[in-house]
Amino acid sequence: MDMEFTAEDLAFRDEVRTFIAENYPQELRGKQDEGDELGKEDFLAWHRILHKKGWVAPAWPVEYGGTGWTPTQRYIWSEETARADCIRLMPFGLSMVGPVIYTFGTPEQKAKFLPRILSGEDWWCQGYSEPGSGSDLASLRTKAVRDGDHYVVNGQKTWTTMAQHADWGFFLVRTDPDAKQQEGISFLLIDMKTPGITVRPIITLGGEHEVNEVWLEDVRVPVENRVYEENKGWTCAKFLLAHERTGIAGVAASKRGIERIKDIARSEMDGDRPLLANPFFKRKVAELQTDLTALEFTELRSLAGEAAGRGPGPESSLLKIKGSEIQQRITELALEAVGHYGAPYFRGFGEGDNEHPIGPDYAHRTAPSYFNMRKTTIYGGSNEIQHNIIAKMVLGL
């Protein structure tokens, strides 16, 4: 694989760097590194700027509002936004339901939903997992019963990320209880303001309100909000999960995470020398970088395949497995680097707090980040399930 940038690519990289330097909101700079909790407006501030520029959906086809960038340009974009510590855009509209709608939706659905996803007017959440139906998603029990030109939906979803902010959600529901599991599911777009929807917070180990339970009680959803055919929603679900798993790889963000570990290890002392000079710790960092480089090349091959007209295939499972494992290893190594300073962590040190941070600033978020990242090998389909997909689809076992 030729990794040399052309003159055009280098000019594009300079354009991206200049745009970020001149347009990324000042009030957001450093928020992620410092571990500040991000609100809806934080995410939307950057989203709106990119929408105005026409850069909010690099992976979308041009006819629906995409940029028309090459795989190399998309790679450069992800590298530069991670290098500048830009807040990542919420994926549920842009990377998940948007591609489902422009691939499987009706002309009316495309006209209604796609422009509002691009502009950020609609914030989306994902109604997939249920209590008892996570990795075995096809066993879901949320029901949708046809009543004229509506479905009446009853059930419960869980681990619904950012549902407390959502305007709309995309939900998998069972529309034929007598069919085989995958054959009786439909894909519905549901207005989160519809009567009968209750969102209840789940507070994570790190203390964040990131995920929720969503209860649906006699929620009436117009049939026109069903994407694709009735009982054929599993086709949409698989398509969406392939895109989600590709995005979970997070190569650019992991690169920044490794550089942060190096910075910490240069400051933390191991006796009379920096921790980074410790051969055992240095070897862990090197092994992590080697694995990340291998993952990066796999992601680039996947991007090249998409550019050639092939959607994400079984390799998305590999990206998900290795990407999530590397993310966890980064938080583990960061926690190891700060040592005992990682133990007494608190949920922020804001106005009104009567506690003071202990240790250097870079230590305060290492433990919460470590606990929060335990989720990465579970969401998007657990890594155990991804191994099964690879065994079947790649190895033919």
Coordinates of C-alpha atoms in Angstrom, one line a residue:
M1 CA 0.0 0.0 0.0
D2 CA 1.4 3.4 -1.0
M3 CA 1.3 5.6 2.0
E4 CA 2.9 8.7 0.4
F5 CA 0.7 11.7 0.2
T6 CA 0.4 13.4 -3.1
A7 CA 0.8 17.2 -3.5
E8 CA -3.0 17.5 -3.6
D9 CA -3.3 15.5 -0.4
L10 CA -0.7 17.6 1.4
A11 CA -2.6 20.8 0.2
F12 CA -5.8 19.3 1.5
R13 CA -4.1 18.5 4.9
D14 CA -3.0 22.1 5.1
E15 CA -6.5 23.3 4.3
V16 CA -8.0 21.1 7.1
R17 CA -5.4 22.3 9.6
T18 CA -6.1 25.9 8.8
F19 CA -9.8 25.4 9.0
I20 CA -9.7 23.7 12.4
A21 CA -7.3 26.4 13.7
E22 CA -9.5 29.2 12.6
N23 CA -13.0 27.7 13.2
Y24 CA -12.9 25.2 16.1
P25 CA -14.8 26.9 19.0
Q26 CA -12.4 28.3 21.6
E27 CA -14.7 27.3 24.4
L28 CA -14.3 23.6 23.4
R29 CA -10.5 23.5 23.2
G30 CA -9.0 21.2 25.8
K31 CA -12.4 20.0 27.1
Q32 CA -11.8 16.4 26.2
D33 CA -8.2 16.2 27.5
E34 CA -9.3 17.8 30.8
G35 CA -12.2 15.3 31.2
D36 CA -15.0 17.9 31.3
E37 CA -18.4 16.5 30.8
L38 CA -19.7 17.4 27.3
G39 CA -23.3 18.6 26.8
K40 CA -25.5 18.5 23.8
E41 CA -24.6 22.1 22.8
D42 CA -20.9 21.2 22.9
F43 CA -21.4 18.5 20.3
L44 CA -23.8 20.7 18.2
A45 CA -21.5 23.7 18.1
W46 CA -18.8 21.9 16.1
H47 CA -21.5 20.0 14.1
R48 CA -23.1 23.2 12.9
I49 CA -19.8 24.7 11.9
L50 CA -18.9 21.6 9.8
H51 CA -22.4 21.6 8.3
K52 CA -22.0 25.2 7.1
K53 CA -18.7 24.3 5.6
G54 CA -20.2 21.2 3.9
W55 CA -17.8 18.8 5.8
V56 CA -20.2 17.2 8.3
A57 CA -20.7 13.9 6.5
P58 CA -17.5 12.9 4.6
A59 CA -18.7 9.3 4.1
W60 CA -22.1 10.2 2.5
P61 CA -22.7 10.1 -1.2
V62 CA -22.4 13.6 -2.8
E63 CA -26.0 13.5 -3.9
Y64 CA -27.1 13.3 -0.3
G65 CA -24.7 15.9 1.1
G66 CA -21.4 14.1 1.3
T67 CA -18.0 15.7 0.5
G68 CA -16.9 13.5 -2.4
W69 CA -13.5 13.0 -0.6
T70 CA -11.2 10.2 -1.5
P71 CA -10.4 7.6 1.1
T72 CA -7.0 9.3 1.7
Q73 CA -8.8 12.6 2.3
R74 CA -11.1 11.0 4.8
Y75 CA -8.1 9.5 6.5
I76 CA -6.4 12.8 6.7
W77 CA -9.6 14.4 8.1
S78 CA -9.8 11.8 10.9
E79 CA -6.1 12.2 11.7
E80 CA -6.3 16.0 11.8
T81 CA -9.4 16.2 13.9
A82 CA -8.0 13.7 16.4
R83 CA -4.7 15.6 16.5
A84 CA -6.5 18.8 17.3
D85 CA -8.6 17.0 19.9
C86 CA -11.8 18.0 18.2
I87 CA -15.0 16.7 19.8
R88 CA -16.2 13.8 17.8
L89 CA -19.6 14.1 16.1
M90 CA -22.4 12.0 17.4
P91 CA -22.6 8.9 15.2
F92 CA -26.2 7.9 15.5
G93 CA -27.5 10.2 12.8
L94 CA -24.5 10.7 10.6
S95 CA -22.9 7.3 10.7
M96 CA -25.8 5.0 11.5
V97 CA -29.3 5.9 10.6
G98 CA -28.4 8.3 7.8
P99 CA -26.7 5.6 5.7
V100 CA -29.7 3.3 6.4
I101 CA -32.2 6.0 5.2
Y102 CA -30.3 6.9 2.0
T103 CA -29.8 3.2 1.2
F104 CA -33.2 1.7 2.1
G105 CA -35.5 4.7 2.7
T106 CA -38.3 6.0 0.5
P107 CA -37.8 9.3 -1.4
E108 CA -40.1 10.9 1.2
Q109 CA -38.0 9.6 4.1
K110 CA -34.8 10.9 2.5
A111 CA -36.3 14.3 1.9
K112 CA -37.6 14.6 5.5
F113 CA -34.8 13.2 7.6
L114 CA -31.5 13.5 5.8
P115 CA -31.3 17.4 5.7
R116 CA -32.1 17.6 9.4
I117 CA -29.5 15.0 10.2
L118 CA -26.9 17.0 8.3
S119 CA -27.9 20.3 9.9
G120 CA -28.0 18.9 13.4
E121 CA -31.6 19.9 13.9
D122 CA -32.5 16.3 14.8
W123 CA -30.5 14.4 17.5
W124 CA -30.8 10.7 17.1
C125 CA -30.5 7.7 19.5
Q126 CA -30.3 4.0 18.8
G127 CA -33.0 1.6 20.2
Y128 CA -31.4 -1.8 19.7
S129 CA -30.3 -3.5 22.9
E130 CA -32.8 -4.8 25.4
P131 CA -32.5 -6.5 28.8
G132 CA -31.7 -10.1 27.8
S133 CA -31.1 -9.1 24.1
G134 CA -27.7 -7.6 23.7
S135 CA -25.3 -9.7 21.7
D136 CA -28.2 -12.0 20.8
L137 CA -30.0 -9.0 19.4
A138 CA -32.4 -11.0 17.2
S139 CA -34.1 -12.3 20.4
L140 CA -35.5 -8.8 21.1
R141 CA -39.1 -8.7 22.5
T142 CA -40.2 -5.1 21.9
K143 CA -43.4 -5.5 19.9
A144 CA -45.1 -3.4 17.2
V145 CA -48.7 -4.3 16.4
R146 CA -50.2 -2.9 13.2
D147 CA -53.3 -0.7 13.9
G148 CA -54.5 0.9 10.6
D149 CA -51.8 3.4 9.5
H150 CA -49.9 3.1 12.8
Y151 CA -47.9 0.6 14.7
V152 CA -48.5 0.4 18.5
V153 CA -45.1 -0.2 20.2
N154 CA -44.6 -1.7 23.6
G155 CA -41.3 -2.8 25.2
Q156 CA -38.0 -1.7 26.8
K157 CA -34.6 -0.7 25.3
T158 CA -31.5 -0.3 27.4
W159 CA -28.0 1.3 27.1
T160 CA -29.5 3.9 24.9
T161 CA -26.7 6.4 24.5
M162 CA -27.6 10.1 24.8
A163 CA -31.4 9.4 24.6
Q164 CA -31.9 12.1 27.1
H165 CA -31.1 14.6 24.3
A166 CA -32.7 12.7 21.4
D167 CA -35.4 14.2 19.1
W168 CA -35.7 10.9 17.2
G169 CA -34.7 7.3 17.6
F170 CA -34.3 4.3 15.3
F171 CA -35.7 1.2 16.9
L172 CA -35.8 -2.5 16.1
V173 CA -39.2 -4.0 16.9
R174 CA -40.8 -7.4 16.5
T175 CA -43.7 -7.2 14.0
D176 CA -44.2 -11.0 13.5
P177 CA -43.9 -13.0 16.7
D178 CA -44.4 -16.3 14.8
A179 CA -41.6 -15.8 12.3
K180 CA -38.0 -16.9 12.7
Q181 CA -36.1 -14.4 14.9
Q182 CA -34.4 -12.4 12.2
E183 CA -37.4 -12.6 9.9
G184 CA -40.0 -11.0 12.1
I185 CA -38.2 -7.7 12.9
S186 CA -38.9 -4.2 11.5
F187 CA -36.9 -0.9 11.5
L188 CA -38.9 2.0 12.8
L189 CA -38.1 5.7 13.1
I190 CA -39.8 7.1 16.3
D191 CA -40.3 10.7 17.4
M192 CA -39.0 10.7 21.0
K193 CA -41.6 13.2 22.0
T194 CA -44.4 10.7 21.2
P195 CA -46.7 10.0 24.2
G196 CA -45.8 6.8 26.0
I197 CA -42.0 7.1 25.8
T198 CA -40.1 7.4 29.1
V199 CA -36.3 7.9 29.3
R200 CA -34.6 6.9 32.6
P201 CA -30.9 7.5 33.3
I202 CA -28.3 4.9 33.9
I203 CA -25.3 6.3 35.7
T204 CA -22.0 4.6 34.7
L205 CA -19.1 3.5 36.8
G206 CA -17.3 6.8 35.9
G207 CA -20.3 8.8 37.2
E208 CA -21.5 10.0 33.8
H209 CA -25.1 10.1 32.6
E210 CA -24.3 8.8 29.2
V211 CA -26.7 5.8 28.7
N212 CA -30.4 5.3 29.5
E213 CA -33.3 2.9 29.7
V214 CA -36.1 3.7 27.3
W215 CA -39.6 2.5 28.0
L216 CA -42.3 2.4 25.3
E217 CA -45.9 2.0 26.4
D218 CA -48.6 2.1 23.6
V219 CA -46.4 4.4 21.5
R220 CA -48.2 5.1 18.2
V221 CA -45.8 5.3 15.2
P222 CA -46.9 6.0 11.7
V223 CA -46.4 3.2 9.2
E224 CA -44.7 5.7 6.9
N225 CA -41.8 5.8 9.5
R226 CA -40.9 2.2 8.8
V227 CA -37.7 1.9 6.8
Y228 CA -37.7 -0.9 4.2
E229 CA -40.2 -3.7 4.2
E230 CA -42.2 -5.0 7.2
N231 CA -40.4 -7.9 8.9
K232 CA -37.2 -7.2 6.8
G233 CA -35.6 -4.8 9.3
W234 CA -32.8 -7.2 10.1
T235 CA -31.4 -6.3 6.7
C236 CA -31.2 -2.7 7.8
A237 CA -29.9 -3.7 11.2
K238 CA -26.9 -5.7 9.8
F239 CA -26.1 -2.9 7.4
L240 CA -26.1 -0.4 10.2
L241 CA -24.0 -2.5 12.5
A242 CA -21.3 -3.0 9.9
H243 CA -21.0 0.8 9.6
E244 CA -21.0 1.2 13.4
R245 CA -18.3 -1.4 13.9
T246 CA -16.1 0.2 11.4
G247 CA -16.4 3.5 13.2
I248 CA -15.7 1.9 16.6
A249 CA -12.1 1.2 15.5
G250 CA -11.2 4.8 16.5
V251 CA -7.6 4.7 15.1
A252 CA -7.0 8.4 15.0
A253 CA -8.2 8.9 18.6
S254 CA -6.1 6.0 19.8
K255 CA -3.0 7.5 18.3
R256 CA -3.7 10.6 20.4
G257 CA -4.2 8.4 23.4
I258 CA -0.8 6.8 23.0
E259 CA 0.9 10.2 22.6
R260 CA -0.8 11.2 25.8
I261 CA 0.5 8.2 27.6
K262 CA 4.0 9.1 26.4
D263 CA 3.6 12.6 27.8
I264 CA 2.5 11.2 31.1
A265 CA 5.4 8.7 31.2
R266 CA 7.9 11.5 30.5
S267 CA 6.6 13.3 33.6
E268 CA 6.1 10.4 36.0
M269 CA 9.3 9.2 37.6
D270 CA 10.4 5.6 38.1
G271 CA 13.1 6.1 40.7
D272 CA 15.6 8.6 39.3
R273 CA 14.4 8.3 35.6
P274 CA 11.2 9.0 33.7
L275 CA 8.8 6.1 33.5
L276 CA 9.1 6.1 29.7
A277 CA 12.7 5.0 30.2
N278 CA 11.6 1.9 32.0
P279 CA 12.2 -1.0 29.5
F280 CA 9.1 -2.9 30.6
F281 CA 6.8 0.1 30.3
K282 CA 8.4 1.2 27.1
R283 CA 7.9 -2.2 25.6
K284 CA 4.1 -2.1 26.4
V285 CA 3.9 1.3 24.6
A286 CA 5.8 -0.1 21.6
E287 CA 3.6 -3.2 21.4
L288 CA 0.5 -1.0 21.6
Q289 CA 1.8 1.2 18.7
T290 CA 2.6 -1.8 16.6
D291 CA -0.9 -3.2 17.0
L292 CA -2.4 0.2 16.2
T293 CA -0.4 0.5 13.1
A294 CA -1.6 -2.9 11.9
L295 CA -5.2 -1.8 12.6
E296 CA -4.7 1.4 10.8
F297 CA -3.7 -0.4 7.6
T298 CA -6.8 -2.6 7.9
E299 CA -9.0 0.4 8.2
L300 CA -7.4 2.0 5.2
R301 CA -8.1 -1.2 3.2
S302 CA -11.7 -1.0 4.3
L303 CA -12.0 2.6 3.2
A304 CA -10.5 1.8 -0.1
G305 CA -13.1 -1.0 -0.5
E306 CA -15.9 1.5 0.2
A307 CA -14.5 3.9 -2.4
A308 CA -14.5 1.0 -4.9
G309 CA -18.2 0.5 -4.2
R310 CA -18.0 -2.3 -1.7
G311 CA -19.8 -1.6 1.6
P312 CA -18.2 -2.7 5.0
G313 CA -17.9 -6.4 5.1
P314 CA -16.8 -9.0 7.7
E315 CA -13.6 -6.9 8.1
S316 CA -15.7 -4.5 10.1
S317 CA -15.8 -7.2 12.9
L318 CA -12.0 -7.3 12.9
L319 CA -11.8 -3.5 13.2
K320 CA -14.3 -3.6 16.0
I321 CA -12.4 -6.3 17.9
K322 CA -8.9 -4.8 17.7
G323 CA -10.0 -1.2 17.9
S324 CA -11.9 -1.8 21.1
E325 CA -9.2 -3.9 22.7
I326 CA -6.6 -1.2 21.9
Q327 CA -8.8 1.5 23.4
Q328 CA -9.0 -0.5 26.6
R329 CA -5.3 -1.1 26.7
I330 CA -4.6 2.6 26.3
T331 CA -6.8 3.4 29.4
E332 CA -5.1 0.6 31.3
L333 CA -1.6 1.9 30.5
A334 CA -2.6 5.4 31.3
L335 CA -3.9 4.3 34.7
E336 CA -0.7 2.3 35.3
A337 CA 1.4 5.4 34.4
V338 CA -0.2 7.7 37.0
G339 CA 0.0 5.0 39.7
H340 CA -1.6 5.9 43.0
Y341 CA -2.8 9.3 41.7
G342 CA -5.4 7.4 39.7
A343 CA -7.1 6.1 42.8
P344 CA -8.8 9.1 44.5
Y345 CA -10.8 10.3 41.5
F346 CA -13.9 12.5 41.7
R347 CA -16.6 13.5 39.2
G348 CA -15.0 16.8 38.3
F349 CA -13.8 19.7 40.4
G350 CA -16.3 22.4 39.4
E351 CA -17.9 25.3 41.1
G352 CA -19.3 24.4 44.6
D353 CA -17.0 21.4 45.1
N354 CA -15.2 21.4 48.4
E355 CA -12.7 18.8 47.4
H356 CA -9.4 19.6 45.6
P357 CA -7.7 17.5 43.0
I358 CA -4.9 15.2 44.1
G359 CA -1.9 14.8 42.0
P360 CA -1.2 16.2 38.5
D361 CA -4.0 17.4 36.2
Y362 CA -3.4 14.5 33.8
A363 CA -4.3 12.0 36.5
H364 CA -7.8 13.0 37.2
R365 CA -9.6 11.3 34.4
T366 CA -7.5 8.1 34.1
A367 CA -9.6 5.9 36.5
P368 CA -13.1 7.1 35.2
S369 CA -11.8 6.6 31.6
Y370 CA -10.6 3.2 32.5
F371 CA -13.9 2.1 33.9
N372 CA -15.9 3.7 31.1
M373 CA -13.9 2.0 28.4
R374 CA -14.8 -1.5 29.7
K375 CA -17.9 -1.1 27.5
T376 CA -16.1 -1.0 24.2
T377 CA -15.7 -4.8 23.9
I378 CA -19.4 -5.2 24.5
Y379 CA -21.3 -2.5 22.6
G380 CA -21.8 -2.7 18.8
G381 CA -22.0 -6.5 19.2
S382 CA -19.7 -8.1 21.8
N383 CA -16.2 -9.2 20.7
E384 CA -17.2 -12.8 21.2
I385 CA -19.9 -12.4 18.6
Q386 CA -17.5 -10.7 16.3
H387 CA -15.1 -13.7 16.5
N388 CA -18.1 -15.9 15.5
I389 CA -18.8 -13.7 12.5
I390 CA -15.1 -13.8 11.4
A391 CA -15.1 -17.6 11.8
K392 CA -18.2 -18.0 9.7
M393 CA -17.8 -15.3 7.0
V394 CA -14.0 -15.1 6.6
L395 CA -12.7 -18.5 7.6
G396 CA -15.7 -20.5 6.5
L397 CA -15.9 -22.5 9.7

